[in-house]
mmCIF file of N, CA and C in Angstrom:
data_model
loop_
_atom_site.group_PDB
_atom_site.id
_atom_site.type_symbol
_atom_site.label_atom_id
_atom_site.label_comp_id
_atom_site.label_asym_id
_atom_site.label_seq_id
_atom_site.Cartn_x
_atom_site.Cartn_y
_atom_site.Cartn_z
ATOM 1 N N MET M 1 -32.069 -22.976 20.089
ATOM 2 C CA MET M 1 -31.818 -21.841 20.929
ATOM 3 C C MET M 1 -30.346 -21.445 20.919
ATOM 4 N N SER M 2 -29.484 -22.386 20.596
ATOM 5 C CA SER M 2 -28.052 -22.075 20.640
ATOM 6 C C SER M 2 -27.654 -21.022 19.616
ATOM 7 N N ARG M 3 -28.410 -20.904 18.546
ATOM 8 C CA ARG M 3 -28.104 -19.870 17.549
ATOM 9 C C ARG M 3 -28.631 -18.504 17.972
ATOM 10 N N MET M 4 -29.596 -18.514 18.857
ATOM 11 C CA MET M 4 -30.220 -17.254 19.263
ATOM 12 C C MET M 4 -29.597 -16.650 20.516
ATOM 13 N N PHE M 5 -29.093 -17.518 21.402
ATOM 14 C CA PHE M 5 -28.571 -17.047 22.682
ATOM 15 C C PHE M 5 -27.224 -17.703 22.978
ATOM 16 N N PRO M 6 -26.293 -16.955 23.543
ATOM 17 C CA PRO M 6 -24.996 -17.526 23.928
ATOM 18 C C PRO M 6 -25.152 -18.586 25.028
ATOM 19 N N ASP M 7 -24.190 -19.489 25.105
ATOM 20 C CA ASP M 7 -24.230 -20.572 26.098
ATOM 21 C C ASP M 7 -24.438 -20.062 27.518
ATOM 22 N N LEU M 8 -23.682 -19.056 27.896
ATOM 23 C CA LEU M 8 -23.774 -18.540 29.257
ATOM 24 C C LEU M 8 -25.173 -18.000 29.552
ATOM 25 N N PHE M 9 -25.754 -17.274 28.613
ATOM 26 C CA PHE M 9 -27.102 -16.743 28.813
ATOM 27 C C PHE M 9 -28.100 -17.890 28.979
ATOM 28 N N ARG M 10 -27.996 -18.909 28.142
ATOM 29 C CA ARG M 10 -28.915 -20.053 28.234
ATOM 30 C C ARG M 10 -28.771 -20.753 29.580
ATOM 31 N N LYS M 11 -27.545 -20.883 30.024
ATOM 32 C CA LYS M 11 -27.287 -21.556 31.300
ATOM 33 C C LYS M 11 -27.845 -20.758 32.480
ATOM 34 N N GLU M 12 -27.710 -19.447 32.433
ATOM 35 C CA GLU M 12 -28.132 -18.596 33.547
ATOM 36 C C GLU M 12 -29.608 -18.212 33.496
ATOM 37 N N ASN M 13 -30.282 -18.467 32.367
ATOM 38 C CA ASN M 13 -31.673 -18.042 32.209
ATOM 39 C C ASN M 13 -32.550 -19.140 31.613
ATOM 40 N N PRO M 14 -32.627 -20.295 32.260
ATOM 41 C CA PRO M 14 -33.403 -21.401 31.689
ATOM 42 C C PRO M 14 -34.887 -21.072 31.512
ATOM 43 N N GLU M 15 -35.422 -20.204 32.367
ATOM 44 C CA GLU M 15 -36.842 -19.857 32.244
ATOM 45 C C GLU M 15 -37.101 -19.043 30.978
ATOM 46 N N ILE M 16 -36.203 -18.177 30.621
ATOM 47 C CA ILE M 16 -36.348 -17.390 29.392
ATOM 48 C C ILE M 16 -36.227 -18.311 28.180
ATOM 49 N N ILE M 17 -35.293 -19.228 28.217
ATOM 50 C CA ILE M 17 -35.094 -20.160 27.109
ATOM 51 C C ILE M 17 -36.331 -21.033 26.928
ATOM 52 N N SER M 18 -36.874 -21.518 28.017
ATOM 53 C CA SER M 18 -38.086 -22.330 27.952
ATOM 54 C C SER M 18 -39.249 -21.536 27.357
ATOM 55 N N GLU M 19 -39.392 -20.303 27.792
ATOM 56 C CA GLU M 19 -40.453 -19.432 27.277
ATOM 57 C C GLU M 19 -40.290 -19.203 25.775
ATOM 58 N N ARG M 20 -39.090 -18.931 25.339
ATOM 59 C CA ARG M 20 -38.809 -18.703 23.905
ATOM 60 C C ARG M 20 -39.085 -19.960 23.086
ATOM 61 N N LYS M 21 -38.675 -21.120 23.601
ATOM 62 C CA LYS M 21 -38.919 -22.379 22.893
ATOM 63 C C LYS M 21 -40.414 -22.607 22.710
ATOM 64 N N ASN M 22 -41.166 -22.415 23.787
ATOM 65 C CA ASN M 22 -42.611 -22.614 23.712
ATOM 66 C C ASN M 22 -43.259 -21.644 22.734
ATOM 67 N N LYS M 23 -42.798 -20.421 22.720
ATOM 68 C CA LYS M 23 -43.347 -19.419 21.806
ATOM 69 C C LYS M 23 -43.037 -19.781 20.358
ATOM 70 N N LEU M 24 -41.817 -20.229 20.115
ATOM 71 C CA LEU M 24 -41.435 -20.607 18.751
ATOM 72 C C LEU M 24 -42.220 -21.814 18.243
ATOM 73 N N LEU M 25 -42.599 -22.708 19.140
ATOM 74 C CA LEU M 25 -43.377 -23.880 18.736
ATOM 75 C C LEU M 25 -44.756 -23.499 18.211
ATOM 76 N N THR M 26 -45.251 -22.336 18.602
ATOM 77 C CA THR M 26 -46.574 -21.896 18.139
ATOM 78 C C THR M 26 -46.490 -21.017 16.892
ATOM 79 N N ALA M 27 -45.280 -20.705 16.471
ATOM 80 C CA ALA M 27 -45.093 -19.815 15.318
ATOM 81 C C ALA M 27 -45.410 -20.538 14.012
ATOM 82 N N ASP M 28 -45.964 -19.795 13.076
ATOM 83 C CA ASP M 28 -46.211 -20.300 11.730
ATOM 84 C C ASP M 28 -44.864 -20.327 11.004
ATOM 85 N N PRO M 29 -44.390 -21.502 10.599
ATOM 86 C CA PRO M 29 -43.070 -21.595 9.962
ATOM 87 C C PRO M 29 -42.919 -20.695 8.734
ATOM 88 N N ARG M 30 -43.976 -20.527 7.968
ATOM 89 C CA ARG M 30 -43.884 -19.666 6.781
ATOM 90 C C ARG M 30 -43.685 -18.213 7.173
ATOM 91 N N GLN M 31 -44.394 -17.770 8.188
ATOM 92 C CA GLN M 31 -44.241 -16.391 8.648
ATOM 93 C C GLN M 31 -42.878 -16.183 9.298
ATOM 94 N N PHE M 32 -42.427 -17.173 10.024
ATOM 95 C CA PHE M 32 -41.112 -17.093 10.655
ATOM 96 C C PHE M 32 -40.027 -16.961 9.586
ATOM 97 N N ALA M 33 -40.110 -17.783 8.559
ATOM 98 C CA ALA M 33 -39.130 -17.730 7.469
ATOM 99 C C ALA M 33 -39.176 -16.379 6.761
ATOM 100 N N LYS M 34 -40.365 -15.873 6.556
ATOM 101 C CA LYS M 34 -40.534 -14.573 5.898
ATOM 102 C C LYS M 34 -39.925 -13.453 6.751
ATOM 103 N N ALA M 35 -40.125 -13.516 8.054
ATOM 104 C CA ALA M 35 -39.637 -12.474 8.955
ATOM 105 C C ALA M 35 -38.118 -12.486 9.086
ATOM 106 N N ARG M 36 -37.501 -13.629 8.951
ATOM 107 C CA ARG M 36 -36.052 -13.714 9.144
ATOM 108 C C ARG M 36 -35.257 -13.394 7.886
ATOM 109 N N LYS M 37 -35.910 -13.341 6.736
ATOM 110 C CA LYS M 37 -35.190 -13.070 5.484
ATOM 111 C C LYS M 37 -34.343 -11.803 5.541
ATOM 112 N N PRO M 38 -34.862 -10.698 6.052
ATOM 113 C CA PRO M 38 -34.040 -9.478 6.095
ATOM 114 C C PRO M 38 -32.828 -9.589 7.024
ATOM 115 N N LEU M 39 -32.864 -10.536 7.936
ATOM 116 C CA LEU M 39 -31.748 -10.684 8.875
ATOM 117 C C LEU M 39 -30.580 -11.310 8.170
#
């Protein structure tokens, strides 16, 4: 999460960070890698 959100945001929004972590755990790694290539 540290690469996705600044420290202050993570500190002030633990519920959002938890939600994002849980969502990422269900992601297909191949699709995730494919989606991030253009970034």
